[in-house]
Short mmCIF file of C-alpha atoms in Angstrom, two decimals:
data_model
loop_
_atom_site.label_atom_id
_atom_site.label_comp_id
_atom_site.label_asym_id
_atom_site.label_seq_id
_atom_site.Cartn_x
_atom_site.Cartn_y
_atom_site.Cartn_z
CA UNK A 1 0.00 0.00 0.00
CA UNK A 2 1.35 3.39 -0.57
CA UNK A 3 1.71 6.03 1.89
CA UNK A 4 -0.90 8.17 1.85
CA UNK A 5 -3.29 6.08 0.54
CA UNK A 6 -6.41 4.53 2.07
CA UNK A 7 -7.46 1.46 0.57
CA UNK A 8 -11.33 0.37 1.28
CA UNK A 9 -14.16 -1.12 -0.42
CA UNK A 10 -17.68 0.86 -1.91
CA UNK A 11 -20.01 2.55 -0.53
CA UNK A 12 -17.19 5.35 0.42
CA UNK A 13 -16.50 8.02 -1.78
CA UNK A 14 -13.06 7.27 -3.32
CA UNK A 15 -11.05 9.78 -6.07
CA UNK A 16 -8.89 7.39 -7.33
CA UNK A 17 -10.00 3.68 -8.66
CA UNK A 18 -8.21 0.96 -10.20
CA UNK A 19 -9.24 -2.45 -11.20
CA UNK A 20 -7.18 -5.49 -12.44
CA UNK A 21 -7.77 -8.53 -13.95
CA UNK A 22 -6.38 -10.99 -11.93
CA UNK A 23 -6.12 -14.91 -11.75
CA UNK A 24 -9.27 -14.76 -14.33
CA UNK A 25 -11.50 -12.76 -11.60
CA UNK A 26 -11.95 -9.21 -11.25
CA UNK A 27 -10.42 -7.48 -8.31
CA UNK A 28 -11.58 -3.89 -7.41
CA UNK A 29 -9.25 -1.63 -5.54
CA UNK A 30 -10.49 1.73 -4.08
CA UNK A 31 -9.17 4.17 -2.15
CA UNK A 32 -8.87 7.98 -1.43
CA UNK A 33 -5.83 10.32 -0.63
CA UNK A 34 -6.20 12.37 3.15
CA UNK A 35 -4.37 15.39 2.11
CA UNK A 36 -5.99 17.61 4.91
CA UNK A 37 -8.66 17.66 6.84
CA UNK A 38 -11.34 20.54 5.52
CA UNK A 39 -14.97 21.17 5.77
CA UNK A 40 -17.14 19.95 3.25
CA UNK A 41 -18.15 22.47 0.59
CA UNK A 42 -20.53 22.29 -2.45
CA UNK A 43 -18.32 20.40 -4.56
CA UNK A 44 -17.74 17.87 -1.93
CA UNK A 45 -21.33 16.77 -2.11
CA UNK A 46 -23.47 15.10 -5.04
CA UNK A 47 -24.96 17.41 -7.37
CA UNK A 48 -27.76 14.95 -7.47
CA UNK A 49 -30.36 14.33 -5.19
CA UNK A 50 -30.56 10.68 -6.18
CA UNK A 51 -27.04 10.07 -6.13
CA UNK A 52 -26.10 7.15 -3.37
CA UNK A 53 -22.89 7.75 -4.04
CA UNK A 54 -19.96 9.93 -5.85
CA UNK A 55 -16.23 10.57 -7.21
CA UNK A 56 -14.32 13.41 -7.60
CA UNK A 57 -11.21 12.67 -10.06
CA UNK A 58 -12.03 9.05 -10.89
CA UNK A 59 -9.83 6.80 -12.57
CA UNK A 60 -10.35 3.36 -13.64
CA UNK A 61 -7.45 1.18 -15.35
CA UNK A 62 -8.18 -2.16 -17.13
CA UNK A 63 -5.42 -4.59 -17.45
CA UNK A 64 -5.53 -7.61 -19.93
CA UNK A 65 -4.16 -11.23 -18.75
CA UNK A 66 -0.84 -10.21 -20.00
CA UNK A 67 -0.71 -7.40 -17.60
CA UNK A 68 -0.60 -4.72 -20.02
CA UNK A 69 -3.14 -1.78 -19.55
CA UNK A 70 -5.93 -2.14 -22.28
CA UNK A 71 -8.02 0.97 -21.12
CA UNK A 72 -8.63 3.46 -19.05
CA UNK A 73 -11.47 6.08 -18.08
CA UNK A 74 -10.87 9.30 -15.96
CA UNK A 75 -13.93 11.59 -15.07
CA UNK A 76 -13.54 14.92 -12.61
CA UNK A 77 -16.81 14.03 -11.20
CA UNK A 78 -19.00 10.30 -11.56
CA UNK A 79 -22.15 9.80 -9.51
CA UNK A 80 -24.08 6.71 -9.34
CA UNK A 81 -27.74 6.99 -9.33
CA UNK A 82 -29.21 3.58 -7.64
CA UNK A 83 -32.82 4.79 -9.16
CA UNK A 84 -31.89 4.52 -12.98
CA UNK A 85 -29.27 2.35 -12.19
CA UNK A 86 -26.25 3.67 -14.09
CA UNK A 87 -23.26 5.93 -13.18
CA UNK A 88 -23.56 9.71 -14.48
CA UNK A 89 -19.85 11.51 -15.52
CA UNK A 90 -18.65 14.90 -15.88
CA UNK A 91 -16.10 15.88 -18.61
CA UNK A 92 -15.15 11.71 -18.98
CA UNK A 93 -12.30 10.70 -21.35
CA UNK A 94 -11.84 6.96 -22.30
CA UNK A 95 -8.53 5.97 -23.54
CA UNK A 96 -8.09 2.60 -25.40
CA UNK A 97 -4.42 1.14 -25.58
CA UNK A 98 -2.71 -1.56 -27.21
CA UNK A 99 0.95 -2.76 -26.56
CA UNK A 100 0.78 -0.01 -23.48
CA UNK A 101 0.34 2.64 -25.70
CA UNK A 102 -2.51 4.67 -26.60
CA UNK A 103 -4.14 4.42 -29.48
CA UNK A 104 -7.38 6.54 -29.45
CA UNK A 105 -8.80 8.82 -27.24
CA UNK A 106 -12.59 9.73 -26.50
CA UNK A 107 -13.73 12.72 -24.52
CA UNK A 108 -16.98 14.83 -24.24
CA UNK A 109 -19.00 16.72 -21.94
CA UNK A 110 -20.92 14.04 -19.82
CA UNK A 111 -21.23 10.39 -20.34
CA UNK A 112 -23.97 7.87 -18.85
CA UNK A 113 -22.95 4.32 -17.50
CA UNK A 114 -25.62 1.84 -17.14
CA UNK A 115 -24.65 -0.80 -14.42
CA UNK A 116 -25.47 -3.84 -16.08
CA UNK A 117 -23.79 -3.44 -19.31
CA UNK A 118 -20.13 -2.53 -20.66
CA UNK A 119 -20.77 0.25 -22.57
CA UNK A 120 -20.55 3.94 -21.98
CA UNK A 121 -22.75 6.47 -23.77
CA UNK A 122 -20.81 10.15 -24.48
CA UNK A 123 -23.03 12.97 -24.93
CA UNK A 124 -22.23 16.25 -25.92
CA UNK A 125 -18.82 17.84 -27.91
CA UNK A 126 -18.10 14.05 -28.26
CA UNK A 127 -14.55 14.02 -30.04
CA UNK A 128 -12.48 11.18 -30.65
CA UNK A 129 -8.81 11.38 -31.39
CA UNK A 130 -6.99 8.46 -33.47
CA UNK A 131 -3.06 8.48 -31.61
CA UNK A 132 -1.89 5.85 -33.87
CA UNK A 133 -0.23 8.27 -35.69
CA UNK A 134 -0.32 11.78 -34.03
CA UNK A 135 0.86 13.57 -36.92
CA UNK A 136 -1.85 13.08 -38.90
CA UNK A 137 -4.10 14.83 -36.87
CA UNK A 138 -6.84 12.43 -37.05
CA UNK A 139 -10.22 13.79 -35.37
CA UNK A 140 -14.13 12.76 -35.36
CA UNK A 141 -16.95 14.77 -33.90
CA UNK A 142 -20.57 13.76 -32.70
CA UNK A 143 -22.98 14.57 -30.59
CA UNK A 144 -23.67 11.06 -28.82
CA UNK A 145 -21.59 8.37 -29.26
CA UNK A 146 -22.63 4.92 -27.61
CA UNK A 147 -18.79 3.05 -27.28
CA UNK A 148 -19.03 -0.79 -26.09
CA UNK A 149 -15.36 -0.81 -24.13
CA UNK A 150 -14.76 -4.59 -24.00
CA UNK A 151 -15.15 -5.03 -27.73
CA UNK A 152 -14.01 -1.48 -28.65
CA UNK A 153 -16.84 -0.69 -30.96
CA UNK A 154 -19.04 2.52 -31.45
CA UNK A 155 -21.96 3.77 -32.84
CA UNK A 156 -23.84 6.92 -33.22
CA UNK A 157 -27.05 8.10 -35.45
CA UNK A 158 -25.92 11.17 -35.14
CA UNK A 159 -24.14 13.84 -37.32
CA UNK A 160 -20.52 12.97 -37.51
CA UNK A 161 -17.46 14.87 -38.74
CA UNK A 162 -14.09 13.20 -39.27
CA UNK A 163 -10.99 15.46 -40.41
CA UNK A 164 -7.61 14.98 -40.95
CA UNK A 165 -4.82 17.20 -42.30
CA UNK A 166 -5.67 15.75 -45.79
CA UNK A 167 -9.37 17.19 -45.54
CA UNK A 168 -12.68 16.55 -43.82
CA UNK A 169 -16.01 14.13 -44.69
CA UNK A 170 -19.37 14.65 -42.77
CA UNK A 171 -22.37 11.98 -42.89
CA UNK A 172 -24.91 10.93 -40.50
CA UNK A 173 -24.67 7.87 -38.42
CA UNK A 174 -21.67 6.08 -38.08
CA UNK A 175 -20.38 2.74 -36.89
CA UNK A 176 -16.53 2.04 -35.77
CA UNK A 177 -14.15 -0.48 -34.98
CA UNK A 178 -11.16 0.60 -32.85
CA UNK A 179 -9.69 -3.02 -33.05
CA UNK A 180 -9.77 -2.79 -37.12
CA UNK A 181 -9.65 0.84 -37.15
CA UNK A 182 -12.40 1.45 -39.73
CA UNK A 183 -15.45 4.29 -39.55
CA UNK A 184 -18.16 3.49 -41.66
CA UNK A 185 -20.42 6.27 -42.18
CA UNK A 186 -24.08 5.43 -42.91
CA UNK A 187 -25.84 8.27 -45.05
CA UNK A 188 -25.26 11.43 -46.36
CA UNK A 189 -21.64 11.46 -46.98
CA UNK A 190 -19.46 14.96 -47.98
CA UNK A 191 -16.28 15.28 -48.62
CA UNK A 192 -13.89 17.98 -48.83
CA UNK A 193 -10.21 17.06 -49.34
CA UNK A 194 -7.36 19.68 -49.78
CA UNK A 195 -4.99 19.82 -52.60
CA UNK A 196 -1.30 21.04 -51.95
#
């Protein structure tokens, strides 16, 4: 255990999570770092009145079997709502990673996490970055964008915009594949590519 660091088990309001994959069986670690005692303020509480429980500065890591890091998701605020029965994020960003480094990167403004399924829905000033190859620059933009983590697949029926440094194609609704790194783009398609 490091110093500093309280390690304990849910219902207590942790700001750092991790969770492993180990010996075939999921093993959650939480905990929460003491800096100082303070009084509680409005940011220390759940914005929600439904909310059984919340995070400030969440971060959850996902290992595969070989013990390499295959994804991780940081939020600066997640509250669970037992009611509806999903997990409600602020600003979230989802990072996907392969060989231990990153290869694409989705953020937006909130996200919704139902609890009985592995998928995250990203709503609002979605953008996903490919990091494959940073110097091309390689962006999409939605509105929504429904992302099922374990098989790293995506879909939307909204708008989408995808741009590069070589130009920039619109259509609406869209299905991806972060594993074979293909868009597909479902009806009316544009595009506008530069000419040097």
């Amino acid at each position: 255990m490091q110093s500093g660091l309280n390690i304990c088990e849910y219902p207590f309001p942790p700001a750092y999570i991790q969770r492993r994959h180990h010996c075939q069986h999921q093993r959650f670690y939480l905990g929460w770092q003491d800096s100082a005692k303070k009084a509680a303020s409005k940011a220390d509480k759940p914005a929600h009145p439904q909310a059984d429980y919340f995070i400030k500065q969440s971060h959850v890591k996902d290992f595969g079997t070989d013990g390499l890091q295959t994804q991780s998701l940081t939020a600066e605020f997640t509250e669970h709502l037992l009611a509806k029965e999903r997990l409600e994020l602020q600003k979230p960003q989802l990072q996907f990673y392969k060989d231990g480094n990153i290869t694409q990167s989705i953020t937006s403004h909130q996200a919704e996490m139902p609890d009985k399924n592995k998928l995250v829905d990203f709503i609002g000033n979605v953008i996903v970055r490919d990091l494959q190859q940073p110097e091309l620059k390689q962006t999409l933009k939605t509105e929504t964008l429904t992302v099922y983590t374990e098989k790293k697949l995506a879909q939307t029926a909204a708008k989408v915009t995808i741009s590069d440094q070589s130009g920039r194609t619109t259509g609406v609704g869209m299905e991806a594949d972060f594993n074979a790194n293909t868009v597909e783009l479902q009806s009316q398609v544009k595009g506008l590519h530069y000419v040097n």
